[in-house]
XYZ file of C-alpha atoms in Angstrom:
612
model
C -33.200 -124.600 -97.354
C -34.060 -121.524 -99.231
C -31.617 -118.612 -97.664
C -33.856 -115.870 -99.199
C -36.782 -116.854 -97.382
C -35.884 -118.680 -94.297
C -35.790 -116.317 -91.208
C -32.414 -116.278 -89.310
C -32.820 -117.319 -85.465
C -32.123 -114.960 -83.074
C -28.996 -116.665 -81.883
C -27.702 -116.405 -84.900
C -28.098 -112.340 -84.522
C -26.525 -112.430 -81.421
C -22.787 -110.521 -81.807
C -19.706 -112.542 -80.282
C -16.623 -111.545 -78.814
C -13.323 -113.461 -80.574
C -11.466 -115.510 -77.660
C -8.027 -114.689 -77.892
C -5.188 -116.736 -77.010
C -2.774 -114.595 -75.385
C 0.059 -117.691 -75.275
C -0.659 -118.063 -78.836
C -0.268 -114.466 -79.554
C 2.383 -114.249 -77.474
C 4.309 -117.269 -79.766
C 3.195 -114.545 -82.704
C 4.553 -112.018 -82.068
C 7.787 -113.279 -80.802
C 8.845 -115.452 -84.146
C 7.244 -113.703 -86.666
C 6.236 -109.734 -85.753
C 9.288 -108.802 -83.892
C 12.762 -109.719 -85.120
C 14.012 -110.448 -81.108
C 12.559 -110.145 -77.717
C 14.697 -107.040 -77.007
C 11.496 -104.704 -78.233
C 9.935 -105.252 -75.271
C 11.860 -102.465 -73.779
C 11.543 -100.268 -76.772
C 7.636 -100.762 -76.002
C 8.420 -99.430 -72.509
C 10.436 -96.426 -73.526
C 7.575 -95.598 -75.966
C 4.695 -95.786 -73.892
C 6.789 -93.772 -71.248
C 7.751 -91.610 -73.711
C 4.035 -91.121 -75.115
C 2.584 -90.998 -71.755
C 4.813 -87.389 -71.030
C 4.626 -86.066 -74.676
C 0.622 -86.113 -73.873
C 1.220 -85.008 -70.143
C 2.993 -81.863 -71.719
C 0.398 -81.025 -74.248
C -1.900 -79.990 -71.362
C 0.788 -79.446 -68.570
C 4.139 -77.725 -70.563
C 6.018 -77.851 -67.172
C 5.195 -81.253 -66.238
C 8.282 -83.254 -65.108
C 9.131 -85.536 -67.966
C 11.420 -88.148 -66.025
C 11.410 -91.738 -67.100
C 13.403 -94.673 -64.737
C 14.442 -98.098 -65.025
C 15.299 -100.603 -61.995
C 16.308 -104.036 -62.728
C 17.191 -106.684 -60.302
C 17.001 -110.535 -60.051
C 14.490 -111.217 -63.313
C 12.049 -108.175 -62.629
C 12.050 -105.068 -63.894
C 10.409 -101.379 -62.659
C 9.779 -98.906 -65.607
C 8.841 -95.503 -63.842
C 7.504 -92.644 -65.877
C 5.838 -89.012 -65.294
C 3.929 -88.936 -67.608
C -0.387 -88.512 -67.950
C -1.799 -91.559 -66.318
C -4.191 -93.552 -66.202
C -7.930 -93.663 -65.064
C -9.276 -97.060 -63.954
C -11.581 -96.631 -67.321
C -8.575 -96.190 -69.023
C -6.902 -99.304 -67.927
C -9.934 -100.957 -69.360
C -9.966 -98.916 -72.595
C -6.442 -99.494 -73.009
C -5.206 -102.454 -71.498
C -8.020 -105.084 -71.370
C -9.094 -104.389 -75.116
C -5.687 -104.779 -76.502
C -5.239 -103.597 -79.815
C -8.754 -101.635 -79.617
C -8.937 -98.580 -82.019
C -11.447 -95.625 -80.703
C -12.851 -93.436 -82.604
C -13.068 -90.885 -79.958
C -11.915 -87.550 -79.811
C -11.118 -86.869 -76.822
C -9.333 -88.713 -74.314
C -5.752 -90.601 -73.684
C -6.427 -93.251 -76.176
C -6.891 -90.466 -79.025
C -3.757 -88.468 -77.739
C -1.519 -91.373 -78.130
C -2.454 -91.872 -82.000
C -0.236 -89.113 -82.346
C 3.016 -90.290 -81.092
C 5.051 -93.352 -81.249
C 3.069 -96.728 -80.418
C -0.298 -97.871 -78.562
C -0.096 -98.429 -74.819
C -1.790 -102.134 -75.168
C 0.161 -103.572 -77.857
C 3.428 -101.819 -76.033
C 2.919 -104.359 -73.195
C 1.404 -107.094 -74.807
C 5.100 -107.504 -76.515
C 6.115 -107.424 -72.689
C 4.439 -110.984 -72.889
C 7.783 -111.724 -74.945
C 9.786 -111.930 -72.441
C 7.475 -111.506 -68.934
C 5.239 -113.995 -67.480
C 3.786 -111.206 -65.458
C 2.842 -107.650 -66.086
C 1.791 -105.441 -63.179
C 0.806 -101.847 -64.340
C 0.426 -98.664 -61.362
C -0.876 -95.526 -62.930
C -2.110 -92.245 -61.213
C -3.795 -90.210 -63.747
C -2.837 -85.866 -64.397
C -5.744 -85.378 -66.348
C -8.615 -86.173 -62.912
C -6.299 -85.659 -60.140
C -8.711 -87.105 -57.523
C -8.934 -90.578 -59.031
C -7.134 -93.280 -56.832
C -4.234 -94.860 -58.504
C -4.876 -98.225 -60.439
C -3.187 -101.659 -60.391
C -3.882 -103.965 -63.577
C -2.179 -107.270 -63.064
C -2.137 -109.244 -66.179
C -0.428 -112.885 -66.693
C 0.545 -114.664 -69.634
C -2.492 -116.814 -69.982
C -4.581 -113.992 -70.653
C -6.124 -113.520 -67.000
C -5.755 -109.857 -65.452
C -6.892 -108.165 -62.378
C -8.152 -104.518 -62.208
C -8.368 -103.047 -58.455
C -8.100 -99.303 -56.889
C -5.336 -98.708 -54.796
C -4.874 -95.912 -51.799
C -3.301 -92.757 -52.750
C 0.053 -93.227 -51.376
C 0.421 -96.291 -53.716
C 1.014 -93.656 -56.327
C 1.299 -89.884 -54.897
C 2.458 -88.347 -58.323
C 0.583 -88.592 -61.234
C 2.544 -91.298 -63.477
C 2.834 -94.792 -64.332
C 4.943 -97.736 -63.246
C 5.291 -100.890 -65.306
C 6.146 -103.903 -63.134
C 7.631 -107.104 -65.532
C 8.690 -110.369 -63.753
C 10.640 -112.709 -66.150
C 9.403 -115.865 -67.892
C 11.278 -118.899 -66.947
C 14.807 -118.735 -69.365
C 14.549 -114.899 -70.311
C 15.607 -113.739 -67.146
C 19.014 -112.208 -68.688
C 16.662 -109.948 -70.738
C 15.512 -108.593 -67.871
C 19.363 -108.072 -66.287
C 20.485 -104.407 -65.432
C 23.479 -105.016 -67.797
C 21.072 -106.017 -70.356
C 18.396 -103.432 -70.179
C 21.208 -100.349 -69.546
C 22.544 -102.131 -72.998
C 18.835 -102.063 -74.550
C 18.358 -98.366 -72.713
C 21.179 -97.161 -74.787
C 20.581 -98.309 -78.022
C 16.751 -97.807 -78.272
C 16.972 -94.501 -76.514
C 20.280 -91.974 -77.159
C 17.989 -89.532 -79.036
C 15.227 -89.446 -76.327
C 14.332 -86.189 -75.747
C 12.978 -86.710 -72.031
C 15.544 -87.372 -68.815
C 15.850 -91.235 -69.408
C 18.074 -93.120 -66.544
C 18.689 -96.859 -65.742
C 19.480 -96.770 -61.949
C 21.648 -93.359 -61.740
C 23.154 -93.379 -65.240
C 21.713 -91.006 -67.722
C 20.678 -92.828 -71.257
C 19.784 -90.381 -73.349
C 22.891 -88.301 -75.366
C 21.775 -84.666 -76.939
C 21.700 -82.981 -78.674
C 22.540 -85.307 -81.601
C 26.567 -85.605 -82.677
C 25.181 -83.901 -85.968
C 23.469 -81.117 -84.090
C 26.124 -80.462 -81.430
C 28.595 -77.250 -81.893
C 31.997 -77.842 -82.365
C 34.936 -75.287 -82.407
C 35.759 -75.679 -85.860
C 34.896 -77.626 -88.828
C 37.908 -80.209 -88.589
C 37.151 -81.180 -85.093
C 33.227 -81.869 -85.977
C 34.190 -84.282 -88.760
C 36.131 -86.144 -86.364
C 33.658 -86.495 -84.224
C 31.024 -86.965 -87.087
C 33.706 -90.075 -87.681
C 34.293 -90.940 -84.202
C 30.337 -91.684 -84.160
C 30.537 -93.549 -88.001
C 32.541 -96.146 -86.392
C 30.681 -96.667 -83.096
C 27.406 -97.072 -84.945
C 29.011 -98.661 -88.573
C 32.460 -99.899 -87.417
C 34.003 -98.008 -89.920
C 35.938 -94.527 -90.804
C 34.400 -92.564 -93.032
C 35.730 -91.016 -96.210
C 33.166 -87.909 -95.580
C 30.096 -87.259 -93.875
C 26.965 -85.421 -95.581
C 24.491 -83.419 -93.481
C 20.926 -84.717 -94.447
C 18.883 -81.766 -93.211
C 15.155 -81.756 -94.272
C 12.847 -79.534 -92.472
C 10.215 -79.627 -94.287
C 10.034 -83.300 -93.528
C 11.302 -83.288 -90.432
C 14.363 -84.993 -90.900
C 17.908 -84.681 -89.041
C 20.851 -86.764 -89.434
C 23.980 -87.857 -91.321
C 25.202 -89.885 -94.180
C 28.610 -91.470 -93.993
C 30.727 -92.044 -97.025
C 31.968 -95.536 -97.147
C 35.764 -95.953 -97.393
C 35.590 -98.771 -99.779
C 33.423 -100.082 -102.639
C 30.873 -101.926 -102.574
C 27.969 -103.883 -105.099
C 25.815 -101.466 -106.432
C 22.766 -104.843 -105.446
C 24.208 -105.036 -102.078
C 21.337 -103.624 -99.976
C 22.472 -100.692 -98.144
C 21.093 -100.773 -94.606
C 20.606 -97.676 -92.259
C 19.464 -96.289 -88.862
C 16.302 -94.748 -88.474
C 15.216 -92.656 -85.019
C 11.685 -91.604 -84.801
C 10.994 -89.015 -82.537
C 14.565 -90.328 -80.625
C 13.325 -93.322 -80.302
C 15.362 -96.319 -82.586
C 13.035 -97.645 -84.978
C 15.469 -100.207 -86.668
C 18.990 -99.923 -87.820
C 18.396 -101.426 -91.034
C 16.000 -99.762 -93.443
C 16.983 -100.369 -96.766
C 14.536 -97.944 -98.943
C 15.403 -94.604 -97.456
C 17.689 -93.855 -100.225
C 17.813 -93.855 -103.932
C 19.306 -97.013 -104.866
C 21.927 -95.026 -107.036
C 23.295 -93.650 -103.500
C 24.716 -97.570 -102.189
C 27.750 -95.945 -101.309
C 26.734 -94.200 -97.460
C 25.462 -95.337 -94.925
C 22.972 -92.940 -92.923
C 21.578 -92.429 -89.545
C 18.651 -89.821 -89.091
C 15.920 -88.921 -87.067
C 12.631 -88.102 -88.117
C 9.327 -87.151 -87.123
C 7.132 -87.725 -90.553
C 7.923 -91.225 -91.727
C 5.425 -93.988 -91.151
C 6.845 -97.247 -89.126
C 5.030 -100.658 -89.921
C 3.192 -102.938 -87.588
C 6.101 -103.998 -85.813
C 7.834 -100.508 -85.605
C 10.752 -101.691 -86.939
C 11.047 -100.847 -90.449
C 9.526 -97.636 -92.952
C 5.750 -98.154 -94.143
C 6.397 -97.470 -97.722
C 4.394 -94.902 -98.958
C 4.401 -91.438 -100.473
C 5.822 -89.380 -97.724
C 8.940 -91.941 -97.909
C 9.325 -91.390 -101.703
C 9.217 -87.770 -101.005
C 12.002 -87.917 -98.117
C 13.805 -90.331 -100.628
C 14.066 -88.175 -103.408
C 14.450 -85.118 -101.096
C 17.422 -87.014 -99.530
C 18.986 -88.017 -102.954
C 19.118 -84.417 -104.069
C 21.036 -83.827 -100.446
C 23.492 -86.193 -101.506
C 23.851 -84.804 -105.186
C 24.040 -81.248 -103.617
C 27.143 -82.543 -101.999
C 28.854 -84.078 -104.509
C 28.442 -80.940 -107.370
C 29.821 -79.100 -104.198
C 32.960 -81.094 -104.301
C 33.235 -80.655 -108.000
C 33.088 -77.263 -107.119
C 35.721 -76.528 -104.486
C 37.260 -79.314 -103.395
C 38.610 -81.423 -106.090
C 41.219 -83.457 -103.864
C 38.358 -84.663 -101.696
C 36.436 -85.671 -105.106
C 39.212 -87.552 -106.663
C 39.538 -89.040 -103.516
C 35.912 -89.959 -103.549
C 35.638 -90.848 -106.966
C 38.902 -93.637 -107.200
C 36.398 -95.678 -104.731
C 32.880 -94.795 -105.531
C 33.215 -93.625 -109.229
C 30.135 -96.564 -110.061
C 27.743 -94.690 -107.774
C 27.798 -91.179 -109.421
C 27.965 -92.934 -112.802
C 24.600 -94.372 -112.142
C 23.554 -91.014 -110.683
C 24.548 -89.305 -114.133
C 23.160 -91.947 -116.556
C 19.466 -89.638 -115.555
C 20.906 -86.617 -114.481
C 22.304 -84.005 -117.533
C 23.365 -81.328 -114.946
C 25.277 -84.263 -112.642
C 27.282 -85.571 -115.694
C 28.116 -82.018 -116.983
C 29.192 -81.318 -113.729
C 31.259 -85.330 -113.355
C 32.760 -84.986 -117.162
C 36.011 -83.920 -115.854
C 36.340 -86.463 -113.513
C 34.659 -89.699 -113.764
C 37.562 -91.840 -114.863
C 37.297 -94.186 -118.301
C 39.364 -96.971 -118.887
C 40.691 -95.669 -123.086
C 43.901 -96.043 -124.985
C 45.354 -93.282 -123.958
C 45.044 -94.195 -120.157
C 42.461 -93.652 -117.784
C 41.219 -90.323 -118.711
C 37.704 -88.286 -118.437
C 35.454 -88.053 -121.254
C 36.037 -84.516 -121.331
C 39.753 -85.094 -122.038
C 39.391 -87.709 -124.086
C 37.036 -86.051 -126.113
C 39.560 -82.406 -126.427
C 41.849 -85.115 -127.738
C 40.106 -86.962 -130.673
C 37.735 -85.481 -132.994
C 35.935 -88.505 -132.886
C 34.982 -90.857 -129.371
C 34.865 -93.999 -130.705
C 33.811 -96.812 -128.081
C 33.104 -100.463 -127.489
C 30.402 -101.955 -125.781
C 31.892 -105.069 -124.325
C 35.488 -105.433 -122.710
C 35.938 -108.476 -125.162
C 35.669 -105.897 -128.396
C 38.011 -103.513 -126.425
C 40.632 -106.293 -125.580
C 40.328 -107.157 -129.408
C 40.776 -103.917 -130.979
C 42.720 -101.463 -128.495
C 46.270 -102.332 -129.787
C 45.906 -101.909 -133.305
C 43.482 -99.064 -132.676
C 46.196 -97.338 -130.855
C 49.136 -98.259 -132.797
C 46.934 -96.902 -136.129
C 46.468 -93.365 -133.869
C 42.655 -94.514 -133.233
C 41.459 -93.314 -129.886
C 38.522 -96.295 -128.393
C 37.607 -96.246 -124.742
C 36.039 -99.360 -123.221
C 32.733 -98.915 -122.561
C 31.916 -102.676 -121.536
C 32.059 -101.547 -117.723
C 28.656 -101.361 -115.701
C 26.959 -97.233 -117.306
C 29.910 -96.939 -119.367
C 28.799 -96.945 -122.523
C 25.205 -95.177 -121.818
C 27.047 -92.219 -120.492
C 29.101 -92.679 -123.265
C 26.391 -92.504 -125.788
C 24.940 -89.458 -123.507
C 27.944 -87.467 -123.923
C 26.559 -85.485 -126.915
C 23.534 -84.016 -124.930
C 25.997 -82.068 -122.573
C 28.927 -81.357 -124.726
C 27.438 -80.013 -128.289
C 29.238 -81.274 -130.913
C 30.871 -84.471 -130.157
C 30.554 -87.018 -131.923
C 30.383 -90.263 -130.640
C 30.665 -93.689 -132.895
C 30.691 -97.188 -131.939
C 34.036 -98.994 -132.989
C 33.285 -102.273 -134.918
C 35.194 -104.963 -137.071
C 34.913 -102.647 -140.287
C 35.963 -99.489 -138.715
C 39.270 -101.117 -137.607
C 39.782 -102.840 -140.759
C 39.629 -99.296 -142.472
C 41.833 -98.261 -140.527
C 45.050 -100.555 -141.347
C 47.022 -100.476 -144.358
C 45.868 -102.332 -147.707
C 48.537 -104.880 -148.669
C 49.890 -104.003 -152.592
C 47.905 -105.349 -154.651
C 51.054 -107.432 -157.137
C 52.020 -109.089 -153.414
C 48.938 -109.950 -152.082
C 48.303 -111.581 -155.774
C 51.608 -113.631 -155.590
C 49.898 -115.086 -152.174
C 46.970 -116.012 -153.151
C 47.282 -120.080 -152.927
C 48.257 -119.066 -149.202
C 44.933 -117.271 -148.814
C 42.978 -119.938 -150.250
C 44.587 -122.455 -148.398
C 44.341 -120.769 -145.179
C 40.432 -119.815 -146.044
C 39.662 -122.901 -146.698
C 40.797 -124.160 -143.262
C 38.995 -121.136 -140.984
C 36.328 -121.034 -143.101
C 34.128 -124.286 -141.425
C 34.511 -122.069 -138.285
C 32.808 -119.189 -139.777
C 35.615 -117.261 -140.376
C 37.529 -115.015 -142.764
C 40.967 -114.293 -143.593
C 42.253 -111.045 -144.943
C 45.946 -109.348 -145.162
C 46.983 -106.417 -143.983
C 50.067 -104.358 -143.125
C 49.890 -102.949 -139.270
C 51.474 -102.213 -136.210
C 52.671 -102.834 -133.789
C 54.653 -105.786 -135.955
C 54.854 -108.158 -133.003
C 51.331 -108.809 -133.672
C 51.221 -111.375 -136.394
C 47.434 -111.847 -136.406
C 44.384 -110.159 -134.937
C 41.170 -111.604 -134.746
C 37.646 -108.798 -135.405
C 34.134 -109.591 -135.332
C 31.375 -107.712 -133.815
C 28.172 -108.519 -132.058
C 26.162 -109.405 -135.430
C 28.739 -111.631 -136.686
C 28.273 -113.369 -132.900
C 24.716 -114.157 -133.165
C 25.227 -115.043 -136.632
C 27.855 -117.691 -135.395
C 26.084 -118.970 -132.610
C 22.774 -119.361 -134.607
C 25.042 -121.711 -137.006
C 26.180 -123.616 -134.526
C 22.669 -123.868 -133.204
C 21.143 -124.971 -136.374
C 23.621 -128.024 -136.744
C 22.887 -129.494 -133.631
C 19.532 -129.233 -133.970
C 16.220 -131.574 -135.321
C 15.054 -130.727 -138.802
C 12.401 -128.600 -137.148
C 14.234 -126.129 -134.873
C 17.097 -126.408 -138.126
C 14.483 -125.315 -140.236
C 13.370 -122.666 -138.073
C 16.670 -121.250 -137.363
C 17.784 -121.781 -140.556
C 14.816 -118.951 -141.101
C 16.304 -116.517 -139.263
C 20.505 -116.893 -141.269
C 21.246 -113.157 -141.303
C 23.407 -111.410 -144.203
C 26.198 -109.541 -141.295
C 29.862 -110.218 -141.811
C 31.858 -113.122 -140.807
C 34.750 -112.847 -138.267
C 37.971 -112.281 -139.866
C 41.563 -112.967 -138.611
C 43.606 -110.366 -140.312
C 47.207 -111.593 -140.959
C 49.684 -108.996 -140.684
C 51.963 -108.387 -143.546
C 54.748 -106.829 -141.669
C 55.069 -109.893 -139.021
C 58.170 -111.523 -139.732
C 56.202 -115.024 -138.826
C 53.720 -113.893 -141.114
C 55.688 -113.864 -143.940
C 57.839 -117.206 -143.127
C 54.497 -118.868 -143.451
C 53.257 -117.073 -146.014
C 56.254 -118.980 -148.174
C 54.923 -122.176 -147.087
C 53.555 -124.319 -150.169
C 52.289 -127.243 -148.412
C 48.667 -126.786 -147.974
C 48.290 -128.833 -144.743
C 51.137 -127.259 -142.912
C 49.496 -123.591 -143.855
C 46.356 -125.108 -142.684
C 47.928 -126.093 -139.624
C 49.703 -123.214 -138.783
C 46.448 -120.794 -139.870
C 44.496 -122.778 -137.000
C 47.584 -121.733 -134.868
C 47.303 -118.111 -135.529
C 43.478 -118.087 -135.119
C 43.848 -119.785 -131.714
C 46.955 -117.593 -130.440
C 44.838 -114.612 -131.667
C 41.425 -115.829 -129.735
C 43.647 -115.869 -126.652
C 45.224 -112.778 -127.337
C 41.650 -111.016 -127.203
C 40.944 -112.629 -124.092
C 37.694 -114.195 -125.749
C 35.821 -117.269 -124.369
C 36.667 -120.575 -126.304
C 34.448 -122.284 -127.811
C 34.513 -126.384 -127.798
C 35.555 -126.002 -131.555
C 37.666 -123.386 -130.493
C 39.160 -125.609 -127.878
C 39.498 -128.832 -130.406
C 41.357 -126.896 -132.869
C 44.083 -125.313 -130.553
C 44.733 -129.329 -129.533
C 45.007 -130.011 -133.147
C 46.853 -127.294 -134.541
C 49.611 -127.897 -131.532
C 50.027 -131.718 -132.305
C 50.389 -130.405 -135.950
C 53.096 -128.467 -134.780
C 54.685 -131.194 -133.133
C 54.565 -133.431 -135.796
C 55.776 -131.193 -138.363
C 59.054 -129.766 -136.190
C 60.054 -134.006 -135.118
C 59.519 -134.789 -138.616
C 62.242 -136.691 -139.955
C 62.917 -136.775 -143.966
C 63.152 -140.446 -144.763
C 65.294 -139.761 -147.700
C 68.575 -138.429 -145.624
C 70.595 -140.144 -143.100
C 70.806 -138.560 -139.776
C 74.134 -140.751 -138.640
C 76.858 -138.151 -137.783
């Protein structure tokens, strides 16, 4: 059938209504919207809470009085609040998840606080087979009080009830408990759930006769001096973190509406471990484990904060990424930074303090920021050979920073550097060498250099040139035995003398090795390929020390396999000695060299008798 010119029937035309399961939406929202049933009574703070926030936009001295009563599986949420009309119930409660348009009315209030009245009890369903609602409305003081009575299979009642069902405007949410969640409906439970959704809750919030709700806000309270409000500030860490804190940083941001704290953690942690922190919105708890409120540089506090500008998602329990959030991020990352240039500034103890446990986090904080590293150079610490210094001091001491880029380069070269007067630090560590490389840009005049193979070779002594003559059939020999592994041998005179051999290469002279090792164990094609790419950098090179008393012994040696045996030695001892990985040829030829060894010191000379 032609669509264009057949004529749709009227039926078709006709609009239709979507029939909801509620036990289906029920199952929904309990496994995969809300992380546990225990929302349900966040729901019922927040539509209690909503209902008096819009009671007090028209009536400023309205009581604002919310109460909880639970006893054997049902539960009585009383609140003060607006209201509701019986068109409201309809409006609200049997079009759940309706949005209006309007702008007037309840429905249109309540877009500007914390949740929507329907979906707040619908996520009763969780954990209620039965939801009675009583509401008296403020706004038309001569309409009867309602009752909606809803049940879990989607059926509900609507009916007018006489006025001294309800005499005070106000609403009271009736739950009775689905068979098996009748603990979540316990007064232990919900003065538990009361608590921990609810501290911040501006409004009079009790369960029975206890008071919930604990303000002002340890971070806002005033305390006689400043020693007694940080330990309070880390009495409260360690109720809501279970730990002490090393320091606590006010995170005030009124222009976003943001109050709270950030608490120092007392030991280090992964800069990829997510850091995970409590949000309040509008007192209410909106989860306790948003993980993009902060920069990711700042994984080293944990903060808790209420706001009144930040976006929650669906299920109200995490941020709704968007711009405001990147704008309270960054505005919260430059809190933090203001804090720590402040230590810097006048209070170095508490810095150093800082620093010894959480030196990774302002390193990746200075890699971008000029003015933080400036303000860090005397105190980040750097693992050089002259200690663990600053770059600062390290720098006042050598006229030139030289550095390495991976801890195996360090390992290999900081001895003999050091011994030769050559200041290297290790910049292998996670930033090290990008803040390294960065130093320049804030101190003028420094010059910064990479250390490699060459450099250090330059730097020791030159054998004479009569002596290393007289050894050259050692040289050969011992080249001709290292030189299958891709690797050179020179002489030359250094200290300290208890190193007999050192072995240098650099990053080029890596690739270059591990592309020949690549080509012989592969097909003609890939050999050909990668044959393609041989590059011209230097070999590795085991420098042999001139001044080693070993050294020298074997230098003597005119038996071509025993110096060949006794090279592989030194190449091996000096591999372990720089802490590098072995390779499998690496591997086979410390097994051969040490049987060569053996052999050679049980070798018995046929030729004399060894009878006493």
């Amino acid at each position: 059938m032609d669509s264009q010119t057949s004529q749709p029937s009227q039926a078709s035309q006709s609009p239709h209504t979507f029939q909801v399961d509620l036990r289906g939406l029920v199952d929904l929202l309990s496994h995969h919207l809300y992380s546990s049933p225990k929302v349900y009574l966040r729901e019922l703070l927040q539509n209690a809470v909503d209902a008096i926030t819009a009671r007090r936009a028209e009536q400023p001295d309205a009581p604002a009085t919310v109460r909880l009563y639970a006893t054997d599986g049902v539960l009585r949420v009383e609140d003060s609040g607006v209201g509701l009309t019986e068109a409201d119930v309809h409006n609200l409660l049997a079009t759940i998840g309706r949005s209006s348009k309007r702008n007037d009315g309840l429905e249109s209030a309540r877009s500007e606080f914390l949740g929507q009245f329907g979906i707040g009890l619908l996520a009763c369903f969780v954990v209620a087979e039965r939801i009675r609602v009583v509401s008296r409305s403020a706004r038309t003081p001569d309409a009867a009080p309602v009752e909606w009575t809803a049940a879990d299979d989607g059926s509900y009642t609507v009916r007018t009830l006489p006025r001294e069902a309800r005499p005070e405007p106000g609403t009271t949410v009736h739950l009775v408990a689905r068979a098996g969640a009748g603990e979540w409906l316990s007064q232990e439970r919900v003065r538990s759930l009361a608590r921990h959704f609810g501290s911040l809750l501006p409004y009079d919030v009790c369960v029975g006769d206890e008071v919930i709700a604990d303000l002002p806000a340890p971070w806002d309270r005033a305390y006689p001096s400043p020693a007694t409000r940080r330990v309070a500030l880390s009495r409260h860490c360690h109720e809501l973190f279970g730990f002490t804190p090393l320091d606590s940083i006010d995170l005030d941001v009124p222009l976003a509406g943001i109050r709270g704290v950030a608490y120092v953690l007392p030991s280090a942690v992964s800069p990829a471990q997510r850091a995970s922190h409590r949000v309040h919105l509008k007192g209410m708890l909106l989860t306790e484990r948003a993980e993009q409120l902060l920069p990711d540089w700042a994984f080293f506090v944990r903060c808790v904060l209420d706001t009144d500008s930040l976006r929650p998602t669906a299920s109200r329990e995490s941020l709704y990424e968007d711009e405001t959030l990147a704008a309270v991020r960054e505005a919260l990352g430059e809190r933090i930074r203001s804090w720590l240039t402040g230590l810097a500034a006048g209070d170095p103890e508490r810095l150093a303090a800082f620093l010894s446990v959480h030196h990774l986090g302002v390193k990746s904080l200075a890699r971008h920021d000029k003015e933080m590293l400036r303000t860090m150079l005397p105190w980040l610490p750097f693992e050089t050979t002259d200690g663990r210094l600053s770059l600062e001091e390290f720098a006042q001491r050598h006229p030139v920073v030289h550095f390495t880029r991976t801890v195996e380069e360090y390992r290999q070269v900081a001895p003999i550097a050091s011994a030769q007067g050559v200041g290297v630090i290790n910049g292998g560590y996670t930033y090290d060498s990008e803040l390294i490389e960065a130093l320049p840009s804030v101190r003028p005049g420094t010059v910064v250099s990479e250390l490699d193979a060459d450099t250090v070779t330059a730097h020791l002594d030159a054998v004479d040139p009569a002596e290393e003559l007289a050894l050259s059939a050692f040289l050969a020999a011992a080249r001709a035995r290292l030189d299958p592994l891709g690797c050179d041998v020179v002489l030359r005179a250094f200290h300290p003398l208890s190193v007999p051999a050192l072995h240098l290469d650099d990053r080029a002279a890596r690739h270059e090795q591990a592309r020949a090792e690549a080509e012989e164990q592969a097909d003609d094609l890939w050999a050909g390929i990668l044959g393609s790419l041989r590059g011209s950098a230097p070999r590795a090179r085991l420098v042999l020390n001139h001044l080693n008393p070993l050294i020298r012994r074997i230098s003597s040696l005119s038996d071509p396999e025993l110096i060949g045996t006794a090279t592989e030695s030194l190449y091996g001892q000096a591999l372990l000695m720089a802490q590098r990985p072995l390779r499998p040829a690496d591997s086979a030829l410390l097994n051969r060299a040490f049987i060569g060894l053996l052999e050679w010191a049980t070798h018995t000379d046929p030729g004399k008798d060894d009878r006493r």
